[in-house]
Short mmCIF file of C-alpha atoms and ligand atoms in Angstrom, two decimals:
data_model
loop_
_atom_site.label_atom_id
_atom_site.label_comp_id
_atom_site.label_asym_id
_atom_site.label_seq_id
_atom_site.Cartn_x
_atom_site.Cartn_y
_atom_site.Cartn_z
CA MET A 1 42.86 -77.12 31.48
CA THR A 2 41.97 -80.26 29.32
CA ALA A 3 42.08 -82.23 26.65
CA GLY A 4 41.34 -79.49 23.80
CA ALA A 5 37.99 -79.22 21.79
CA ASP A 6 37.81 -83.25 20.88
CA GLY A 7 39.43 -84.74 24.12
CA PRO A 8 36.75 -86.09 25.85
CA GLN A 9 35.83 -83.73 29.33
CA ARG A 10 35.61 -83.71 33.24
CA THR A 11 32.36 -84.28 33.45
CA ASP A 12 31.53 -82.64 37.08
CA ALA A 13 32.98 -80.53 39.32
CA ARG A 14 33.05 -83.69 42.22
CA GLY A 15 35.46 -85.39 38.70
CA ALA A 16 37.04 -82.35 38.99
CA ARG A 17 37.90 -81.54 42.82
CA ARG A 18 39.25 -85.52 42.10
CA SER A 19 41.54 -84.76 39.78
CA ALA A 20 42.92 -81.29 41.14
CA SER A 21 43.97 -83.22 44.13
CA ALA A 22 45.48 -86.00 41.92
CA SER A 23 47.62 -83.73 40.29
CA ALA A 24 48.53 -82.02 43.67
CA VAL A 25 49.31 -85.01 44.44
CA LEU A 26 51.59 -85.95 42.05
CA ARG A 27 53.28 -82.36 41.88
CA ALA A 28 54.64 -82.75 45.05
CA VAL A 29 56.43 -86.11 44.16
CA LEU A 30 57.63 -84.44 41.35
CA ASP A 31 59.20 -81.66 43.33
CA ASP A 32 60.01 -83.40 46.17
CA GLY A 33 60.35 -86.79 46.14
CA PRO A 34 60.71 -89.81 47.22
CA ILE A 35 58.82 -88.60 49.90
CA ALA A 36 56.00 -90.67 52.26
CA ARG A 37 51.94 -90.46 52.04
CA SER A 38 51.21 -88.42 54.98
CA THR A 39 54.76 -85.82 53.60
CA ILE A 40 52.44 -85.64 51.18
CA ALA A 41 49.48 -84.81 53.02
CA ARG A 42 51.08 -82.29 54.63
CA ARG A 43 52.72 -80.08 51.35
CA THR A 44 49.54 -80.55 49.72
CA GLY A 45 46.07 -79.98 52.03
CA LEU A 46 44.64 -82.78 52.18
CA SER A 47 43.35 -85.70 54.47
CA ALA A 48 45.71 -88.33 55.02
CA ALA A 49 42.83 -91.05 53.22
CA ALA A 50 42.56 -88.23 50.33
CA VAL A 51 46.49 -88.86 49.26
CA THR A 52 46.54 -93.06 50.07
CA GLY A 53 43.51 -92.64 47.54
CA HIS A 54 45.35 -90.90 45.01
CA THR A 55 49.19 -92.89 45.62
CA ALA A 56 47.03 -95.96 44.81
CA ASP A 57 45.08 -94.60 41.45
CA LEU A 58 48.64 -92.41 39.76
CA THR A 59 51.00 -96.10 41.29
CA ARG A 60 47.83 -98.04 39.14
CA LEU A 61 48.59 -95.78 36.29
CA GLY A 62 52.12 -96.53 36.44
CA LEU A 63 53.09 -92.80 37.21
CA LEU A 64 54.40 -93.54 41.12
CA ARG A 65 55.62 -96.13 42.60
CA GLU A 66 56.99 -97.53 46.00
CA LEU A 67 60.22 -98.03 46.85
CA PRO A 68 62.53 -99.27 49.32
CA GLU A 69 62.35 -97.42 53.16
CA ALA A 70 66.17 -96.60 52.53
CA GLU A 71 65.39 -94.25 49.80
CA LEU A 72 63.48 -92.09 52.17
CA ARG A 73 65.84 -90.11 54.44
CA ARG A 74 65.32 -90.89 57.72
CA SER A 75 62.89 -89.45 61.02
CA VAL A 76 61.68 -90.07 63.22
CA GLY A 77 58.89 -92.64 64.49
CA ARG A 78 56.81 -95.45 62.49
CA PRO A 79 57.86 -96.47 59.38
CA HIS A 80 56.87 -94.85 55.96
CA VAL A 81 57.36 -96.59 52.48
CA PRO A 82 58.12 -93.68 50.11
CA VAL A 83 56.96 -93.20 46.55
CA GLY A 84 57.82 -91.92 43.77
CA LEU A 85 57.66 -91.19 39.91
CA ASP A 86 57.88 -94.80 38.03
CA THR A 87 59.57 -92.74 35.64
CA GLY A 88 60.30 -96.40 34.09
CA ARG A 89 56.45 -97.43 32.97
CA HIS A 90 55.93 -94.53 30.22
CA VAL A 91 56.97 -92.29 27.57
CA VAL A 92 55.76 -89.64 25.69
CA GLY A 93 57.10 -88.63 22.42
CA ALA A 94 57.66 -85.06 21.22
CA LEU A 95 57.99 -83.73 18.15
CA HIS A 96 59.29 -79.83 17.25
CA LEU A 97 59.02 -78.37 14.37
CA ALA A 98 61.99 -75.28 13.78
CA VAL A 99 62.67 -74.20 10.18
CA HIS A 100 65.11 -76.47 8.51
CA HIS A 101 65.19 -79.30 11.34
CA ALA A 102 62.19 -81.09 12.80
CA THR A 103 63.53 -82.83 16.29
CA VAL A 104 61.84 -86.03 17.70
CA ALA A 105 61.81 -87.88 20.36
CA LEU A 106 61.41 -89.36 23.25
CA LEU A 107 60.85 -88.17 27.39
CA ASP A 108 59.53 -89.54 30.31
CA VAL A 109 57.64 -88.45 33.41
CA ARG A 110 60.57 -86.85 34.45
CA GLY A 111 61.50 -84.29 32.20
CA ASN A 112 63.82 -85.93 30.58
CA VAL A 113 65.24 -86.24 27.40
CA LEU A 114 65.72 -89.92 26.30
CA VAL A 115 66.46 -89.39 22.90
CA GLN A 116 66.17 -86.87 20.30
CA HIS A 117 66.77 -87.03 16.07
CA GLU A 118 67.33 -83.55 13.86
CA GLU A 119 65.89 -84.49 10.53
CA PRO A 120 65.76 -81.90 7.95
CA HIS A 121 63.36 -81.33 6.44
CA ASP A 122 63.76 -78.46 3.98
CA GLY A 123 61.67 -78.77 0.96
CA LEU A 124 59.24 -80.52 1.82
CA PRO A 125 55.42 -80.14 2.12
CA ALA A 126 53.61 -79.87 5.55
CA LYS A 127 52.03 -83.66 5.38
CA ASP A 128 54.63 -85.45 4.22
CA LEU A 129 57.40 -84.47 6.58
CA LEU A 130 54.38 -84.88 9.19
CA ALA A 131 54.92 -88.55 7.63
CA ARG A 132 57.28 -88.75 8.03
CA ALA A 133 58.14 -87.31 11.67
CA ALA A 134 55.86 -90.28 12.23
CA GLU A 135 57.78 -93.02 10.45
CA ILE A 136 60.89 -90.94 13.08
CA LEU A 137 58.71 -91.67 16.35
CA ASP A 138 57.86 -95.08 15.88
CA ASP A 139 61.55 -96.29 15.09
CA LEU A 140 62.30 -94.06 17.96
CA LEU A 141 59.46 -96.32 19.99
CA LEU A 142 60.17 -99.45 19.19
CA GLY A 143 64.62 -99.29 19.51
CA HIS A 144 64.10 -96.96 22.79
CA ALA A 145 61.33 -97.52 24.83
CA PRO A 146 59.87 -100.78 23.95
CA ASP A 147 58.91 -101.75 26.75
CA ARG A 148 56.40 -98.72 27.96
CA GLU A 149 54.04 -97.43 27.32
CA PRO A 150 53.28 -94.32 25.28
CA LEU A 151 51.22 -91.63 26.59
CA GLY A 152 50.72 -89.61 23.39
CA LEU A 153 52.88 -87.16 21.07
CA GLY A 154 53.15 -83.25 22.07
CA PHE A 155 53.82 -81.10 18.95
CA ALA A 156 55.51 -78.10 19.28
CA THR A 157 56.31 -75.17 17.22
CA GLY A 158 56.44 -71.81 16.65
CA GLY A 159 53.76 -68.74 15.10
CA TRP A 160 50.75 -69.54 15.85
CA VAL A 161 49.02 -72.11 16.65
CA ASP A 162 45.82 -72.37 18.12
CA ARG A 163 45.73 -75.42 20.78
CA ASP A 164 42.23 -76.49 21.03
CA SER A 165 41.67 -76.51 17.22
CA GLY A 166 45.11 -79.01 16.61
CA THR A 167 45.56 -76.00 14.27
CA VAL A 168 49.31 -73.89 13.40
CA VAL A 169 47.48 -70.93 12.10
CA ASP A 170 50.32 -69.55 10.17
CA HIS A 171 53.92 -69.62 10.60
CA PRO A 172 54.88 -66.87 8.41
CA LEU A 173 59.09 -68.90 7.52
CA LEU A 174 57.88 -72.73 6.56
CA GLY A 175 54.79 -71.39 5.13
CA TRP A 176 51.49 -73.03 6.57
CA ARG A 177 48.46 -71.93 7.13
CA ASP A 178 45.75 -73.57 8.55
CA VAL A 179 47.76 -76.96 8.61
CA PRO A 180 44.99 -79.49 10.69
CA VAL A 181 48.63 -80.93 12.44
CA ARG A 182 46.45 -82.45 15.76
CA ASP A 183 44.00 -84.49 13.25
CA LEU A 184 47.18 -85.73 10.62
CA LEU A 185 49.39 -86.82 13.43
CA THR A 186 46.66 -88.81 14.97
CA ALA A 187 45.98 -90.64 11.76
CA SER A 188 49.61 -91.27 11.14
CA THR A 189 51.15 -92.36 15.02
CA GLY A 190 47.76 -93.67 15.96
CA LEU A 191 48.36 -92.13 19.24
CA THR A 192 46.72 -89.31 21.74
CA VAL A 193 48.04 -85.70 20.45
CA ALA A 194 48.24 -82.45 21.45
CA ILE A 195 50.16 -79.36 19.68
CA ASP A 196 50.82 -75.63 21.62
CA GLY A 197 52.86 -72.98 20.20
CA HIS A 198 56.45 -73.46 21.47
CA ALA A 199 57.25 -70.78 23.90
CA ARG A 200 53.93 -71.22 25.76
CA SER A 201 55.08 -75.89 25.93
CA LEU A 202 58.43 -74.35 27.89
CA VAL A 203 56.78 -71.83 29.96
CA HIS A 204 54.73 -75.05 30.73
CA ALA A 205 58.04 -77.59 31.44
CA GLU A 206 59.99 -74.49 33.04
CA GLN A 207 57.12 -74.55 36.17
CA LEU A 208 57.46 -78.27 36.29
CA PHE A 209 60.82 -79.82 36.00
CA GLY A 210 62.76 -76.00 35.77
CA HIS A 211 63.35 -72.93 37.05
CA PRO A 212 61.24 -72.96 40.67
CA ARG A 213 59.98 -68.92 40.21
CA ALA A 214 58.29 -69.71 37.01
CA ARG A 215 55.05 -70.76 39.37
CA ASP A 216 54.85 -67.26 40.38
CA SER A 217 54.91 -66.05 36.86
CA VAL A 218 56.47 -66.47 34.12
CA VAL A 219 57.43 -64.51 30.09
CA GLN A 220 59.77 -66.80 27.75
CA LEU A 221 60.99 -65.60 25.03
CA PHE A 222 62.58 -67.04 22.47
CA THR A 223 64.81 -65.99 20.14
CA GLY A 224 65.88 -68.61 17.08
CA ASN A 225 64.88 -67.75 12.99
CA VAL A 226 61.11 -67.60 14.75
CA VAL A 227 61.51 -64.68 17.58
CA ASP A 228 58.30 -65.17 19.72
CA ALA A 229 56.94 -65.24 23.46
CA ALA A 230 54.48 -66.77 26.23
CA PHE A 231 53.04 -65.79 29.86
CA ALA A 232 52.20 -66.70 32.72
CA THR A 233 50.63 -65.55 35.61
CA GLY A 234 51.03 -69.06 38.58
CA THR A 235 50.14 -72.22 36.66
CA VAL A 236 48.07 -69.64 34.42
CA VAL A 237 49.27 -70.07 31.16
CA HIS A 238 47.48 -66.73 28.55
CA HIS A 239 45.99 -68.38 25.25
CA GLY A 240 44.03 -64.92 24.51
CA PRO A 241 41.23 -65.56 21.24
CA ARG A 242 43.01 -68.53 18.77
CA SER A 243 46.25 -68.80 20.78
CA ALA A 244 47.77 -65.73 19.23
CA ALA A 245 49.10 -64.10 22.21
CA GLY A 246 52.88 -63.69 22.29
CA ALA A 247 53.60 -62.08 18.36
CA VAL A 248 56.13 -60.70 19.35
CA ALA A 249 58.37 -60.74 15.86
CA HIS A 250 57.45 -57.31 14.54
CA LEU A 251 57.99 -55.00 17.58
CA PRO A 252 59.88 -52.21 17.32
CA VAL A 253 63.67 -51.87 17.57
CA ASP A 254 66.05 -49.14 17.56
CA ASP A 255 68.58 -48.50 15.44
CA SER A 256 67.34 -51.39 13.01
CA SER A 257 66.81 -50.88 9.06
CA GLU A 258 66.44 -54.36 8.56
CA PRO A 259 63.49 -55.68 6.48
CA CYS A 260 61.31 -57.34 7.55
CA ARG A 261 58.39 -60.50 5.70
CA CYS A 262 55.68 -57.87 7.12
CA GLY A 263 56.33 -54.39 4.83
CA ARG A 264 57.86 -52.57 7.49
CA THR A 265 62.37 -52.45 8.81
CA GLY A 266 63.29 -52.62 12.35
CA CYS A 267 60.88 -55.86 13.34
CA LEU A 268 62.67 -58.30 15.99
CA GLU A 269 62.69 -61.23 14.18
CA ALA A 270 63.28 -60.23 11.06
CA THR A 271 66.52 -57.74 12.89
CA VAL A 272 67.98 -60.89 15.87
CA SER A 273 67.04 -64.32 13.73
CA GLU A 274 69.34 -66.73 13.13
CA ALA A 275 68.93 -66.24 8.98
CA THR A 276 70.13 -62.60 9.40
CA LEU A 277 72.36 -62.93 11.49
CA ALA A 278 73.98 -65.09 9.72
CA ARG A 279 73.16 -63.42 5.84
CA LYS A 280 75.26 -60.72 7.54
CA ALA A 281 78.29 -62.98 8.66
CA GLY A 282 78.27 -64.35 5.19
CA VAL A 283 78.28 -67.86 6.40
CA SER A 284 75.59 -70.30 7.73
CA PHE A 285 74.21 -70.56 11.22
CA PRO A 286 75.82 -72.90 12.13
CA GLU A 287 78.50 -72.09 11.48
CA LEU A 288 78.93 -68.72 12.68
CA LEU A 289 78.18 -70.58 15.95
CA ALA A 290 80.50 -72.14 16.75
CA LEU A 291 83.11 -69.38 15.83
CA ALA A 292 81.38 -67.91 18.21
CA THR A 293 81.80 -70.52 20.34
CA ALA A 294 85.29 -70.85 20.01
CA GLY A 295 85.37 -66.55 20.74
CA GLU A 296 86.49 -65.47 17.03
CA THR A 297 85.94 -61.85 18.31
CA ALA A 298 83.95 -60.89 14.94
CA ALA A 299 81.58 -63.17 15.48
CA VAL A 300 81.12 -63.16 19.02
CA ARG A 301 80.80 -59.00 18.67
CA LEU A 302 77.72 -59.79 16.11
CA PHE A 303 76.59 -62.29 18.60
CA GLN A 304 76.88 -59.44 21.43
CA ASP A 305 76.06 -56.71 19.39
CA ARG A 306 72.49 -58.94 18.89
CA ALA A 307 72.30 -59.20 21.91
CA ARG A 308 71.49 -56.16 23.00
CA LEU A 309 69.26 -55.27 20.61
CA ILE A 310 67.79 -58.20 22.42
CA GLY A 311 67.70 -57.46 25.24
CA GLN A 312 65.66 -54.00 24.16
CA ALA A 313 62.28 -56.24 23.73
CA VAL A 314 63.24 -57.53 26.92
CA ALA A 315 62.85 -54.91 28.76
CA LEU A 316 59.75 -53.98 27.31
CA LEU A 317 58.41 -57.35 28.52
CA LEU A 318 59.64 -56.79 31.29
CA ASP A 319 57.94 -53.50 32.02
CA VAL A 320 55.06 -54.01 30.17
CA LEU A 321 53.68 -57.94 32.42
CA ASN A 322 56.59 -57.60 35.49
CA PRO A 323 56.99 -61.74 35.41
CA ALA A 324 58.92 -63.07 38.68
CA VAL A 325 61.39 -64.91 35.81
CA LEU A 326 61.56 -63.78 32.01
CA VAL A 327 63.29 -67.08 30.76
CA LEU A 328 65.21 -67.49 26.76
CA VAL A 329 65.59 -70.17 24.51
CA ASP A 330 68.05 -68.94 22.48
CA ARG A 331 71.27 -70.70 21.27
CA SER A 332 74.18 -67.67 21.94
CA VAL A 333 73.20 -67.33 25.46
CA ALA A 334 74.11 -70.69 26.39
CA GLN A 335 77.22 -71.51 24.08
CA VAL A 336 78.96 -67.61 23.26
CA PRO A 337 80.63 -65.66 26.25
CA GLY A 338 79.24 -62.20 26.87
CA CYS A 339 75.51 -62.87 25.46
CA LEU A 340 74.04 -62.93 28.93
CA PRO A 341 75.58 -60.05 30.00
CA ALA A 342 74.61 -57.94 26.95
CA ILE A 343 71.23 -58.28 27.77
CA ARG A 344 71.18 -57.80 31.26
CA ASP A 345 72.80 -55.07 30.35
CA GLU A 346 70.99 -53.49 28.11
CA VAL A 347 67.75 -54.45 30.56
CA ARG A 348 69.50 -52.04 33.45
CA THR A 349 69.73 -49.31 30.74
CA ARG A 350 65.47 -49.34 29.73
CA SER A 351 63.55 -51.54 32.20
CA ARG A 352 61.93 -48.53 34.63
CA THR A 353 60.86 -52.45 37.07
CA CYS A 354 63.15 -54.10 36.27
CA ALA A 355 65.45 -53.95 40.09
CA ASP A 356 67.76 -57.33 39.25
CA PRO A 357 68.11 -58.57 35.30
CA ALA A 358 71.24 -60.63 36.88
CA GLU A 359 68.32 -61.98 39.19
CA THR A 360 65.17 -61.52 36.74
CA VAL A 361 66.89 -62.90 33.18
CA VAL A 362 67.57 -66.03 32.87
CA ALA A 363 68.86 -68.53 30.62
CA THR A 364 66.31 -71.59 29.98
CA SER A 365 66.83 -75.01 32.71
CA PHE A 366 66.52 -77.14 28.87
CA PRO A 367 69.94 -75.98 27.39
CA GLY A 368 70.76 -78.53 24.63
CA ALA A 369 67.47 -80.21 25.15
CA GLU A 370 65.12 -76.97 24.69
CA LEU A 371 63.65 -78.04 21.51
CA ALA A 372 62.79 -81.82 22.50
CA THR A 373 61.24 -80.08 26.35
CA ALA A 374 59.52 -78.22 24.17
CA GLY A 375 56.95 -81.03 22.15
CA GLY A 376 57.18 -83.30 25.30
CA ALA A 377 55.59 -81.00 27.76
CA VAL A 378 52.50 -80.28 25.12
CA LEU A 379 51.91 -83.46 26.45
CA LEU A 380 53.70 -83.69 29.98
CA ASP A 381 51.73 -80.39 31.44
CA ILE A 382 48.48 -82.51 30.50
CA LEU A 383 49.75 -85.46 32.10
CA TYR A 384 50.25 -83.67 35.41
CA ASP A 385 47.25 -81.29 34.96
CA ASP A 386 45.05 -84.22 35.14
CA PRO A 387 46.83 -87.13 35.75
CA LEU A 388 43.23 -88.95 36.86
CA GLY A 389 42.18 -87.81 32.66
CA PRO A 390 41.76 -89.61 29.65
CA LEU A 391 46.14 -90.29 28.52
CA LEU A 392 45.84 -92.63 30.89
CA THR A 393 42.39 -93.94 31.42
CA HIS A 394 42.42 -94.07 27.94
CA LEU A 395 44.87 -96.62 28.37
CA SER A 396 44.23 -98.74 31.09
CA HIS A 397 41.15 -99.47 28.89
CA ALA A 398 43.14 -100.62 26.28
CA SER A 399 44.56 -102.80 28.34
ZN1 LIG L 401 57.80 -56.96 10.51
#
């Protein structure tokens, strides 16, 4: 993958091969580090000389560092100086936009959220909201990472996000159409900015830092106020023309007569969105979630009924795409008793292909940090895909 239509492109096959090998070295250290160079060579199939060259490059760029030998599990034979990720040099900015609040955060290169800030934004126009987020990011960088070099800013949200043009094409719940988010954020932050849909970004996050089977094939389903999905085979996330893939908001759901903004009734998003549930309960969504988390019977039942409706969509996605794993991002799945089992039960009843819902249908690897992670992973995916590429070479030229 490249950084986008406006970003610098790789020029030749030799450069592409060099980038792919460096990426393999960095991922081997991410997965198994601290790790000896000889082990990296074995894992990646690269020659010892190639591994030495790449670890030197990646160390110079501040992504790897040599560690005292004691940190490596002792092996017989000559001594090896292990290398590990250098999580102290760089920082990645993250911005996620939900319907009612923005999450601004900083992550290290291992995907750990160092700090996150939630900012309500109801009523703010797009331009003002992005400018406000840029100010918050600046404060976080000054307050929490004064000695680190920012690699850039990743932006993620729901709805239809076109990565290549850097545009939020359509986000009906925010009222955004064709908002040039990448250009606006680049202008206000001065950083390299990349944007993507949050479900796709969370697929990258699962593949890099989360569920091991997500690297085989994975479906990510996001059910908040926005409902959308993403799909990857191997490490390739499917975008489709203008990145429109994953729009499951209007899948029909059985036994729902909920009116949808599209003019029909019984669409998935209209049926299971947080706003719908809160309206049914007559309290705000955070209040309802708190009641259910505390075990209040009526609130728990509302969430469990909703979980069965989500299970319908999960069963359909499993049958169409047959992924190794389907990952749910949903606040009730992590917090409310019985929700994940209810989704799996529904899958057991409805799916023709899923033999073991308990194995296949899982909760996100980033509970409580999924929104910050979604933002950061947009940029971290580019970093791990092409560690010798524009993100860092741009910095090393600048410094
Ligand atoms: Zn609809």
